[in-house]
Short mmCIF file of C-alpha atoms in Angstrom, two decimals:
data_model
loop_
_atom_site.label_atom_id
_atom_site.label_comp_id
_atom_site.label_asym_id
_atom_site.label_seq_id
_atom_site.Cartn_x
_atom_site.Cartn_y
_atom_site.Cartn_z
CA MET S 1 218.77 116.27 5.53
CA ASN S 2 219.78 113.46 3.20
CA PRO S 3 220.14 113.77 -0.59
CA VAL S 4 218.58 110.32 -1.14
CA ASN S 5 215.19 110.43 -2.85
CA PRO S 6 213.24 107.96 -0.70
CA THR S 7 211.11 106.88 -3.67
CA SER S 8 213.89 106.48 -6.20
CA GLY S 9 214.82 102.91 -5.34
CA THR S 10 218.53 103.76 -5.34
CA ALA S 11 221.31 104.21 -2.81
CA LEU S 12 222.99 107.52 -2.01
CA PRO S 13 225.26 108.27 -4.99
CA GLY S 14 228.77 107.02 -4.36
CA SER S 15 227.84 105.15 -1.17
CA SER S 16 227.46 101.64 -2.55
CA LEU S 17 230.11 99.20 -1.39
CA ASN S 18 230.43 95.90 -3.24
CA ALA S 19 232.97 93.42 -4.57
CA GLU S 20 233.45 95.23 -7.88
CA ARG S 21 234.16 98.59 -6.26
CA ARG S 22 236.58 96.94 -3.86
CA ARG S 23 238.45 95.33 -6.76
CA ARG S 24 238.75 98.62 -8.69
CA GLU S 25 239.94 100.65 -5.74
CA LEU S 26 242.44 98.06 -4.59
CA GLU S 27 243.87 97.90 -8.12
CA ARG S 28 244.36 101.68 -8.11
CA LEU S 29 246.34 101.46 -4.89
CA ALA S 30 248.39 98.52 -6.15
CA ASP S 31 249.28 99.69 -9.65
CA GLY S 32 252.76 100.86 -10.62
CA ASP S 33 251.97 104.55 -10.19
CA GLY S 34 250.99 103.88 -6.57
CA ASP S 35 248.56 106.54 -5.40
CA VAL S 36 249.66 108.29 -2.20
CA VAL S 37 246.68 108.91 0.05
CA ASP S 38 246.60 111.61 2.70
CA VAL S 39 245.32 109.28 5.42
CA LEU S 40 245.41 105.50 5.79
CA VAL S 41 243.03 104.20 8.46
CA VAL S 42 243.59 100.69 9.82
CA GLY S 43 240.48 99.13 11.32
CA LEU S 44 236.86 99.46 10.21
CA GLY S 45 234.97 99.31 13.45
CA ALA S 46 232.99 102.37 14.50
CA THR S 47 236.07 104.45 15.32
CA GLY S 48 238.02 103.52 12.19
CA ALA S 49 235.05 104.05 9.90
CA GLY S 50 234.42 107.32 11.76
CA ALA S 51 238.02 108.42 11.17
CA ALA S 52 237.69 107.64 7.46
CA LEU S 53 234.52 109.73 7.28
CA ASP S 54 236.03 112.58 9.30
CA ALA S 55 239.14 112.76 7.13
CA ALA S 56 237.26 112.45 3.85
CA THR S 57 234.86 115.26 4.74
CA ARG S 58 237.81 117.52 5.55
CA GLY S 59 238.97 117.22 1.95
CA LEU S 60 241.65 114.58 2.54
CA SER S 61 242.12 111.50 0.36
CA VAL S 62 241.53 108.36 2.42
CA ALA S 63 242.04 104.61 2.29
CA ALA S 64 240.53 102.57 5.12
CA ILE S 65 241.29 98.87 5.51
CA ASP S 66 240.30 95.97 7.71
CA ALA S 67 241.66 92.44 7.86
CA HIS S 68 238.11 91.09 7.99
CA ASP S 69 234.84 92.98 7.51
CA LEU S 70 233.08 96.12 8.63
CA ALA S 71 232.31 95.87 12.37
CA PHE S 72 234.09 92.52 12.63
CA GLY S 73 235.49 93.23 16.11
CA THR S 74 234.14 94.94 19.20
CA SER S 75 231.70 97.18 17.32
CA ARG S 76 229.27 94.31 16.67
CA TRP S 77 229.35 92.89 20.19
CA SER S 78 227.98 95.85 22.16
CA SER S 79 224.70 96.15 24.07
CA LYS S 80 223.33 98.08 21.06
CA LEU S 81 222.90 101.11 23.33
CA ILE S 82 223.92 104.73 22.92
CA HIS S 83 224.59 105.60 26.54
CA GLY S 84 224.27 109.04 28.02
CA GLY S 85 227.11 108.55 30.49
CA LEU S 86 225.19 107.97 33.72
CA ARG S 87 227.56 105.27 34.94
CA TYR S 88 230.55 107.54 34.39
CA LEU S 89 228.86 110.36 36.26
CA ALA S 90 228.39 108.04 39.23
CA SER S 91 232.09 107.17 39.23
CA GLY S 92 233.17 110.79 39.04
CA GLN S 93 234.24 110.76 35.37
CA LEU S 94 232.41 113.99 34.60
CA ASP S 95 234.21 114.65 31.32
CA VAL S 96 233.40 111.20 29.95
CA ALA S 97 229.79 111.50 31.11
CA HIS S 98 229.30 114.89 29.44
CA GLU S 99 231.01 113.76 26.24
CA SER S 100 228.79 110.67 26.11
CA ALA S 101 225.63 112.73 26.55
CA VAL S 102 226.69 115.16 23.83
CA GLU S 103 227.50 112.37 21.37
CA ARG S 104 224.24 110.59 22.17
CA GLY S 105 222.33 113.75 21.27
CA ILE S 106 224.27 114.16 18.02
CA LEU S 107 223.40 110.62 16.94
CA MET S 108 219.74 110.80 17.97
CA GLU S 109 218.95 114.25 16.59
CA ARG S 110 221.38 114.96 13.75
CA THR S 111 223.45 112.19 12.26
CA ALA S 112 221.54 108.91 12.73
CA PRO S 113 217.95 109.44 13.93
CA HIS S 114 216.88 106.48 11.80
CA LEU S 115 219.20 104.11 13.66
CA VAL S 116 218.98 105.44 17.23
CA ARG S 117 215.75 105.92 19.14
CA ALA S 118 214.70 106.39 22.76
CA GLN S 119 214.54 103.19 24.82
CA PRO S 120 212.68 103.03 28.15
CA PHE S 121 214.28 101.11 31.01
CA VAL S 122 212.79 99.94 34.28
CA LEU S 123 214.85 99.40 37.41
CA PRO S 124 212.60 97.16 39.55
CA LEU S 125 212.61 97.92 43.26
CA THR S 126 212.83 94.35 44.51
CA PRO S 127 213.56 93.27 48.11
CA LEU S 128 217.24 93.09 47.10
CA VAL S 129 217.23 96.86 46.44
CA SER S 130 217.33 98.75 49.73
CA ARG S 131 215.54 102.06 50.10
CA GLY S 132 218.92 103.75 50.29
CA GLN S 133 220.00 102.16 47.03
CA ALA S 134 216.70 103.15 45.45
CA ALA S 135 217.18 106.76 46.54
CA LEU S 136 220.71 106.73 45.15
CA ALA S 137 219.50 105.31 41.83
CA ARG S 138 216.69 107.88 41.64
CA ALA S 139 219.18 110.68 42.21
CA GLY S 140 221.40 109.19 39.53
CA PHE S 141 218.62 109.17 36.95
CA LEU S 142 217.80 112.80 37.75
CA ALA S 143 221.48 113.65 37.36
CA GLY S 144 221.42 111.81 34.03
CA ASP S 145 218.55 114.04 32.95
CA LEU S 146 220.71 117.06 33.82
CA LEU S 147 223.34 115.57 31.50
CA ARG S 148 220.70 115.57 28.77
CA VAL S 149 219.99 119.24 29.48
CA GLY S 150 223.70 120.06 29.43
CA ALA S 151 224.07 118.26 26.11
CA ARG S 152 221.10 120.25 24.71
CA THR S 153 219.18 117.14 23.78
CA SER S 154 215.45 117.76 23.46
CA ARG S 155 212.94 116.43 25.98
CA ARG S 156 210.99 115.19 22.95
CA THR S 157 213.97 112.96 22.14
CA LEU S 158 214.50 111.62 25.67
CA PRO S 159 211.56 111.81 28.12
CA GLN S 160 211.94 112.57 31.80
CA PRO S 161 212.70 109.78 34.31
CA ARG S 162 210.02 109.04 36.89
CA THR S 163 208.94 106.67 39.64
CA LEU S 164 206.53 103.82 38.84
CA SER S 165 204.05 101.98 41.01
CA ALA S 166 204.31 98.21 41.31
CA VAL S 167 201.34 97.84 38.94
CA GLU S 168 202.95 100.11 36.34
CA THR S 169 206.25 98.29 36.68
CA ARG S 170 204.71 94.87 36.03
CA HIS S 171 202.65 96.28 33.17
CA LEU S 172 205.90 97.17 31.39
CA ALA S 173 207.64 93.95 32.44
CA PRO S 174 205.20 91.19 33.46
CA ALA S 175 208.07 88.73 33.93
CA LEU S 176 209.14 90.49 37.14
CA ARG S 177 208.47 88.69 40.42
CA PRO S 178 205.52 90.44 42.13
CA VAL S 179 206.35 89.34 45.68
CA GLY S 180 208.02 92.24 47.49
CA LEU S 181 208.05 94.48 44.40
CA ARG S 182 207.72 98.09 45.65
CA GLY S 183 207.60 99.70 42.22
CA GLY S 184 210.23 100.77 39.76
CA LEU S 185 212.28 103.62 38.34
CA LEU S 186 211.69 104.51 34.70
CA SER S 187 214.54 106.07 32.72
CA TRP S 188 215.41 106.57 29.05
CA ASP S 189 218.52 106.14 26.95
CA GLY S 190 219.44 105.73 23.29
CA LYS S 191 219.07 102.35 21.59
CA LEU S 192 220.60 101.34 18.27
CA SER S 193 218.67 99.23 15.83
CA ASP S 194 222.02 97.45 15.35
CA ASP S 195 225.61 98.45 16.14
CA ALA S 196 227.00 96.78 13.01
CA ARG S 197 224.46 98.65 10.89
CA LEU S 198 225.72 101.92 12.38
CA VAL S 199 229.27 101.03 11.29
CA THR S 200 228.01 100.13 7.82
CA ALA S 201 226.25 103.49 7.53
CA ILE S 202 229.39 105.35 8.66
CA ALA S 203 231.58 103.47 6.17
CA ARG S 204 229.16 104.01 3.29
CA THR S 205 228.92 107.72 4.08
CA ALA S 206 232.73 107.88 4.05
CA ALA S 207 232.69 106.12 0.66
CA ALA S 208 230.17 108.66 -0.64
CA HIS S 209 232.72 111.36 0.21
CA GLY S 210 235.50 109.60 -1.66
CA ALA S 211 237.08 107.29 0.93
CA ARG S 212 238.30 103.91 -0.33
CA VAL S 213 236.76 101.42 2.07
CA LEU S 214 238.52 98.08 1.71
CA THR S 215 237.64 94.99 3.70
CA ARG S 216 239.68 91.75 3.65
CA VAL S 217 242.92 93.79 3.51
CA ARG S 218 245.22 92.97 6.41
CA ALA S 219 247.88 95.37 7.68
CA LEU S 220 251.10 93.39 8.07
CA GLU S 221 253.39 96.27 9.01
CA LEU S 222 252.77 99.95 9.72
CA HIS S 223 255.21 102.84 9.39
CA GLY S 224 254.93 106.58 9.21
CA GLY S 225 254.66 106.55 5.43
CA GLY S 226 252.00 103.88 5.04
CA ALA S 227 251.71 100.12 5.39
CA ARG S 228 252.54 96.77 3.91
CA VAL S 229 249.26 94.93 3.51
CA ARG S 230 247.87 91.68 2.15
CA ASP S 231 244.70 91.16 0.14
CA GLU S 232 243.16 88.29 2.09
CA THR S 233 241.07 87.19 -0.89
CA THR S 234 244.10 86.58 -3.14
CA GLY S 235 247.13 86.48 -0.83
CA GLU S 236 248.78 89.29 -2.82
CA GLU S 237 250.89 91.77 -0.83
CA LEU S 238 251.21 95.44 -1.68
CA LEU S 239 252.33 98.74 -0.20
CA ILE S 240 249.88 101.52 0.55
CA ARG S 241 251.66 104.85 0.72
CA ALA S 242 250.13 107.48 2.96
CA ARG S 243 251.07 110.85 4.39
CA ALA S 244 249.46 109.91 7.72
CA VAL S 245 248.42 106.65 9.35
CA VAL S 246 245.65 106.19 11.92
CA ASN S 247 245.69 102.92 13.86
CA ALA S 248 242.09 102.23 14.91
CA ALA S 249 242.41 98.47 15.18
CA GLY S 250 240.76 98.26 18.61
CA VAL S 251 241.96 95.36 20.76
CA TRP S 252 244.50 94.51 18.04
CA ALA S 253 246.04 98.01 18.00
CA GLY S 254 248.92 97.04 20.28
CA GLY S 255 250.07 94.39 17.81
CA LEU S 256 250.64 97.01 15.12
CA VAL S 257 252.42 99.74 17.09
CA ASP S 258 254.99 99.34 19.86
CA ASP S 259 254.41 100.79 23.32
CA VAL S 260 250.60 100.64 23.12
CA ARG S 261 249.46 98.57 26.09
CA LEU S 262 245.86 97.45 26.42
CA ARG S 263 243.85 95.61 29.08
CA PRO S 264 240.99 93.98 27.18
CA SER S 265 237.76 93.51 29.07
CA ARG S 266 235.17 90.90 28.06
CA GLY S 267 231.51 91.85 27.90
CA THR S 268 229.20 88.85 27.44
CA HIS S 269 225.54 88.83 26.35
CA LEU S 270 223.03 86.00 26.20
CA VAL S 271 220.45 85.64 23.44
CA LEU S 272 216.98 84.43 24.44
CA ARG S 273 213.79 83.98 22.44
CA SER S 274 211.28 86.71 23.29
CA GLU S 275 208.68 84.19 24.45
CA THR S 276 211.02 83.07 27.24
CA LEU S 277 210.43 86.33 29.13
CA GLY S 278 206.99 87.18 27.74
CA ARG S 279 205.97 90.67 26.66
CA LEU S 280 208.53 93.35 27.51
CA SER S 281 207.56 96.94 26.77
CA ALA S 282 210.79 98.25 28.25
CA GLY S 283 214.32 97.14 28.93
CA LEU S 284 215.34 96.22 32.46
CA HIS S 285 218.14 97.33 34.75
CA ILE S 286 218.52 94.44 37.19
CA PRO S 287 220.89 95.34 40.05
CA ILE S 288 223.76 92.91 40.58
CA PRO S 289 223.57 91.70 44.19
CA GLY S 290 226.38 93.12 46.26
CA GLU S 291 227.22 95.86 43.73
CA THR S 292 226.29 99.52 44.15
CA ASN S 293 226.32 100.77 40.57
CA ARG S 294 226.33 97.73 38.29
CA PHE S 295 223.36 96.20 36.53
CA VAL S 296 222.51 93.38 34.18
CA LEU S 297 220.56 94.70 31.21
CA VAL S 298 217.60 92.95 29.65
CA LEU S 299 217.26 94.32 26.13
CA PRO S 300 214.26 93.44 23.91
CA GLN S 301 215.28 93.67 20.25
CA GLY S 302 211.96 93.66 18.44
CA ASP S 303 213.06 90.76 16.22
CA GLY S 304 211.88 87.87 18.38
CA ARG S 305 214.99 87.99 20.55
CA VAL S 306 216.12 89.47 23.86
CA TYR S 307 219.72 90.16 24.86
CA VAL S 308 220.84 89.81 28.46
CA GLY S 309 224.18 91.29 29.49
CA LEU S 310 226.72 92.22 30.34
CA THR S 311 229.80 91.09 32.16
CA ASP S 312 233.03 93.04 32.65
CA GLU S 313 235.89 90.59 33.04
CA PRO S 314 239.61 91.05 32.31
CA VAL S 315 241.08 88.98 29.47
CA ASP S 316 244.69 87.82 29.41
CA GLY S 317 246.72 86.28 26.62
CA ASP S 318 246.35 86.51 22.86
CA VAL S 319 243.36 88.34 21.43
CA PRO S 320 241.12 85.98 19.41
CA ASP S 321 239.31 87.02 16.25
CA VAL S 322 235.98 85.99 17.82
CA PRO S 323 235.93 85.76 21.64
CA GLU S 324 234.45 82.65 23.22
CA VAL S 325 231.76 82.87 25.87
CA PRO S 326 232.70 80.96 29.03
CA GLU S 327 230.05 79.05 30.94
CA THR S 328 230.90 81.07 34.05
CA ASP S 329 229.63 84.24 32.32
CA ILE S 330 226.42 82.49 31.27
CA GLY S 331 225.84 81.19 34.79
CA PHE S 332 226.46 84.63 36.31
CA LEU S 333 223.93 86.33 34.04
CA LEU S 334 221.30 83.65 34.60
CA ASP S 335 221.77 83.96 38.37
CA VAL S 336 221.18 87.72 38.26
CA LEU S 337 218.05 87.19 36.15
CA GLY S 338 216.81 84.73 38.74
CA SER S 339 217.10 87.36 41.47
CA ALA S 340 214.31 89.47 39.95
CA LEU S 341 212.17 87.43 37.55
CA ASP S 342 209.09 85.35 38.23
CA VAL S 343 210.04 82.96 35.42
CA THR S 344 212.97 80.59 35.58
CA VAL S 345 215.38 80.95 32.68
CA HIS S 346 217.21 77.67 32.17
CA ARG S 347 220.53 77.10 30.44
CA SER S 348 218.60 75.42 27.64
CA ASP S 349 216.70 78.69 27.04
CA VAL S 350 219.95 80.38 26.00
CA VAL S 351 219.80 80.03 22.19
CA GLY S 352 222.94 82.06 21.57
CA ALA S 353 225.63 84.11 23.28
CA PHE S 354 228.25 86.62 22.23
CA ALA S 355 231.19 88.39 23.80
CA GLY S 356 233.12 91.50 22.85
CA LEU S 357 236.49 92.76 24.02
CA ARG S 358 236.77 96.40 25.01
CA PRO S 359 240.15 97.97 24.10
CA LEU S 360 240.83 99.66 27.44
CA LEU S 361 244.10 101.52 27.81
CA ASP S 362 246.45 99.89 30.31
CA THR S 363 247.76 102.64 32.58
CA ARG S 364 250.18 102.17 35.45
CA ASP S 365 247.40 102.81 37.96
CA SER S 366 244.93 100.33 36.40
CA GLU S 367 245.74 97.33 38.58
CA GLY S 368 242.16 96.78 39.79
CA ARG S 369 239.09 95.45 37.99
CA THR S 370 238.60 96.35 34.33
CA ALA S 371 235.15 97.57 35.35
CA ASP S 372 236.93 100.39 37.18
CA ILE S 373 239.18 101.51 34.31
CA SER S 374 238.19 104.82 32.76
CA ARG S 375 236.36 104.63 29.43
CA LYS S 376 237.97 107.90 28.36
CA HIS S 377 239.69 107.41 25.03
CA ALA S 378 243.33 108.13 24.33
CA VAL S 379 245.10 109.29 21.17
CA LEU S 380 248.78 108.33 21.07
CA THR S 381 251.35 109.38 18.45
CA SER S 382 254.40 107.16 17.93
CA PRO S 383 257.88 108.57 17.19
CA ASP S 384 257.43 107.91 13.47
CA GLY S 385 254.05 109.67 13.40
CA ILE S 386 251.54 106.80 13.55
CA VAL S 387 248.43 107.92 15.42
CA THR S 388 246.73 105.24 17.55
CA VAL S 389 243.29 105.73 19.11
CA VAL S 390 242.17 103.36 21.88
CA GLY S 391 239.73 103.19 24.79
CA GLY S 392 236.42 104.99 24.63
CA LYS S 393 233.13 103.38 23.75
CA LEU S 394 230.69 103.02 20.88
CA THR S 395 228.69 106.12 21.83
CA THR S 396 231.74 108.38 21.53
CA TYR S 397 233.16 106.93 18.30
CA ARG S 398 232.66 110.21 16.43
CA ARG S 399 234.63 112.28 18.94
CA MET S 400 237.35 109.61 19.06
CA ALA S 401 237.63 109.77 15.27
CA GLN S 402 237.75 113.57 15.30
CA ASP S 403 240.56 113.61 17.87
CA ALA S 404 242.52 110.97 15.94
CA VAL S 405 242.28 112.87 12.66
CA ASP S 406 243.19 116.13 14.43
CA ALA S 407 246.32 114.42 15.75
CA ALA S 408 247.21 112.99 12.33
CA VAL S 409 246.77 116.37 10.63
CA ASP S 410 248.99 118.04 13.26
CA ALA S 411 251.63 115.30 13.29
CA ARG S 412 252.08 115.23 9.51
CA GLY S 413 251.35 118.87 8.68
CA LEU S 414 248.38 118.09 6.42
CA THR S 415 246.16 120.80 5.00
CA ALA S 416 242.62 119.98 6.01
CA GLY S 417 239.32 121.67 6.65
CA PRO S 418 237.47 121.65 9.99
CA CYS S 419 235.63 118.62 11.35
CA ARG S 420 232.11 118.36 9.89
CA THR S 421 230.84 115.10 11.32
CA ALA S 422 228.84 116.55 14.23
CA SER S 423 226.23 117.80 11.78
CA LEU S 424 226.67 115.43 8.83
CA PRO S 425 223.79 112.94 8.39
CA LEU S 426 224.77 109.34 7.76
CA VAL S 427 223.41 107.32 4.85
CA GLY S 428 219.67 106.82 5.38
CA ALA S 429 219.20 109.69 7.83
CA ALA S 430 216.16 111.93 7.43
CA ARG S 431 213.86 114.03 9.59
CA PRO S 432 211.44 112.01 11.76
CA GLY S 433 208.43 113.29 9.83
CA THR S 434 209.96 112.17 6.55
CA LEU S 435 210.73 108.72 7.90
CA ALA S 436 207.27 108.35 9.43
CA GLY S 437 205.72 109.12 6.05
CA LEU S 438 207.48 106.32 4.18
CA ASP S 439 205.02 103.69 2.93
CA VAL S 440 207.10 100.67 3.95
CA PRO S 441 207.25 98.40 7.02
CA PRO S 442 208.46 100.37 10.07
CA ARG S 443 211.13 97.77 10.81
CA LEU S 444 212.84 98.55 7.50
CA VAL S 445 212.75 102.28 8.28
CA GLN S 446 214.48 101.64 11.61
CA ARG S 447 217.27 99.78 9.84
CA TYR S 448 217.60 101.59 6.50
CA GLY S 449 216.01 104.99 7.02
CA SER S 450 215.32 106.81 3.76
CA GLU S 451 216.71 103.84 1.82
CA ALA S 452 213.97 101.54 3.18
CA PRO S 453 211.75 102.01 0.06
CA ALA S 454 214.65 100.87 -2.13
CA VAL S 455 215.09 97.71 -0.04
CA HIS S 456 211.32 97.12 0.00
CA ALA S 457 211.19 97.58 -3.79
CA LEU S 458 213.42 94.53 -4.25
CA GLY S 459 210.76 92.41 -2.59
CA LEU S 460 207.98 94.01 -4.63
CA ALA S 461 209.83 93.21 -7.85
CA ASP S 462 210.47 89.61 -6.78
CA PRO S 463 208.01 88.25 -4.19
CA ALA S 464 210.45 85.48 -3.29
CA LEU S 465 212.74 88.14 -1.82
CA ALA S 466 209.93 89.53 0.33
CA GLU S 467 209.77 86.37 2.44
CA PRO S 468 211.69 85.98 5.73
CA VAL S 469 214.74 83.79 5.27
CA VAL S 470 214.23 82.13 8.67
CA PRO S 471 210.85 81.31 10.25
CA GLY S 472 210.22 83.62 13.20
CA HIS S 473 212.88 86.14 12.22
CA PRO S 474 211.96 89.22 10.15
CA VAL S 475 215.01 89.54 7.84
CA THR S 476 214.02 89.02 4.19
CA GLY S 477 215.90 87.94 1.10
CA ALA S 478 215.68 91.51 -0.18
CA GLU S 479 217.82 92.68 2.74
CA LEU S 480 220.48 90.10 1.90
CA VAL S 481 220.58 91.13 -1.76
CA TRP S 482 220.78 94.81 -0.77
CA ALA S 483 223.70 94.04 1.55
CA VAL S 484 225.66 92.43 -1.28
CA ARG S 485 224.93 95.15 -3.82
CA HIS S 486 225.30 98.21 -1.59
CA GLU S 487 226.74 97.35 1.84
CA GLY S 488 229.97 95.56 0.98
CA ALA S 489 228.98 92.03 2.02
CA LEU S 490 231.35 89.57 0.35
CA ASP S 491 230.35 86.21 1.82
CA THR S 492 227.73 84.44 3.91
CA SER S 493 229.39 85.44 7.20
CA ASP S 494 229.18 89.12 6.26
CA LEU S 495 225.48 88.66 5.52
CA LEU S 496 224.42 86.56 8.48
CA ASP S 497 226.77 87.78 11.22
CA ARG S 498 227.05 91.51 10.55
CA ARG S 499 224.66 93.00 7.94
CA THR S 500 221.95 91.05 9.73
CA ARG S 501 222.22 89.36 13.12
CA ILE S 502 220.67 86.05 12.13
CA GLY S 503 223.94 84.32 13.00
CA LEU S 504 223.71 85.13 16.72
CA VAL S 505 221.53 82.03 17.01
CA PRO S 506 223.39 79.05 15.49
CA GLU S 507 220.15 77.21 14.69
CA ASP S 508 218.84 80.22 12.72
CA ARG S 509 222.18 80.66 11.00
CA ALA S 510 222.11 77.13 9.64
CA LEU S 511 218.61 77.66 8.26
CA ALA S 512 219.65 80.92 6.52
CA GLU S 513 222.84 79.68 4.83
CA ALA S 514 221.09 78.74 1.57
CA ALA S 515 219.36 82.12 1.31
CA ALA S 516 222.67 83.90 1.90
CA ARG S 517 224.38 81.93 -0.85
CA GLU S 518 221.47 82.67 -3.18
CA ALA S 519 221.78 86.41 -2.46
CA LEU S 520 225.47 86.32 -3.35
CA ASP S 521 224.65 84.48 -6.60
CA ARG S 522 221.90 86.96 -7.51
CA ALA S 523 224.20 89.93 -6.99
CA ALA S 524 226.88 88.34 -9.16
CA LEU S 525 224.42 88.22 -12.07
CA VAL S 526 223.66 91.96 -11.96
#
């Protein structure tokens, strides 16, 4: 499934991203001869990286740029879930629901089985959930299972939903309040080990197929024949000439192309220490009081942390690089937790918080809540041929990328092969049996797949790198060094905020700064 030899201690040939490769490829674009690429992709979130991979595997030459880093924007602020589209089914968006279920199956069974696995969820039937609401939710989960069938995803991949007794419910989630608990509804969905790691794998796979993946390159001006850009590490400006341009800049897309109107929506998550809620063997869907089909999610991460989210609030004004989390969002999420849990979660228990902005398309009929705006993506082509892709969600990034590249090929008359990404494994992917047989810690397999032995080997060669960089958090120095050598990390923020998620807790981030700087120094000596 993947050409990497899991015992070789090396990365997939051609997939390594690092400072030296970035320098060489940027020089080639900037020299006097000025390469003309077939496709320039602006934005290296999931959709932009996906577009780079899609175009490169069709035989097109590709440059993909981002003003910051891989997964700098919305793609690192998600719930880390690969949804099957149940919510969209409930709201009548059948096409979005089916597309989500299909793309979930592709990720779980073909392209990224090392990064996406089945996650159980419990919806507790508390006194705040009426019997009518429970029946509606049960019907919804059964309908979601029909989506799985329609998407041809195996029952072995996603088990069947079922009803739980009160004892079974509290066994999976002891933090639930027992008084009045009638039982629970068990369902399954896809869970990412890390959304930013998915983007990194997509970008590295694109690089392995010849795409030039360039972070810290800001698009200043787009036109049908390319872009004027600035190398943010040097301040130097240059022109990148391209036969087609794909604008996948997410919530910033409207600032690069006229007549693209977005209504950003803020989704906030809290970060708690695992001990705050005790043992959780499943995630939780906690119904929001007064809402029929909205839930707060409690998401155990397996790294000593739990995420609690999410909100869906409209955002007005300028789009910030990193959204702030308002206290009103924190208070709302804590209040919903308090409606179902037997433990009191205080404001002081919130050790971190993050918010992402969804790039929802602003249509003339979208005057209501952002929660009600369709998550169906849109591909728009400007008069001078720039293709912009907006909307959608993390689960459907691959289909969004395919549609964007299809539009670019048609708009500019490019000669390209068919889309291959529905069956193309990402870096690290391998069959479940192969991954299970790797003689390394399972946590590394869930993050690096068939490359886990290579990461583990760094710690075997230097025991100092085998130690966690922060007490109570599993990330080791070896993972930081690997990120610099092979995953394009250029500074401490790349390492702590995206290649790992240490930085989600400011206290942990401060403790890890020295290890991150050491990893950068070690890589510079190689």
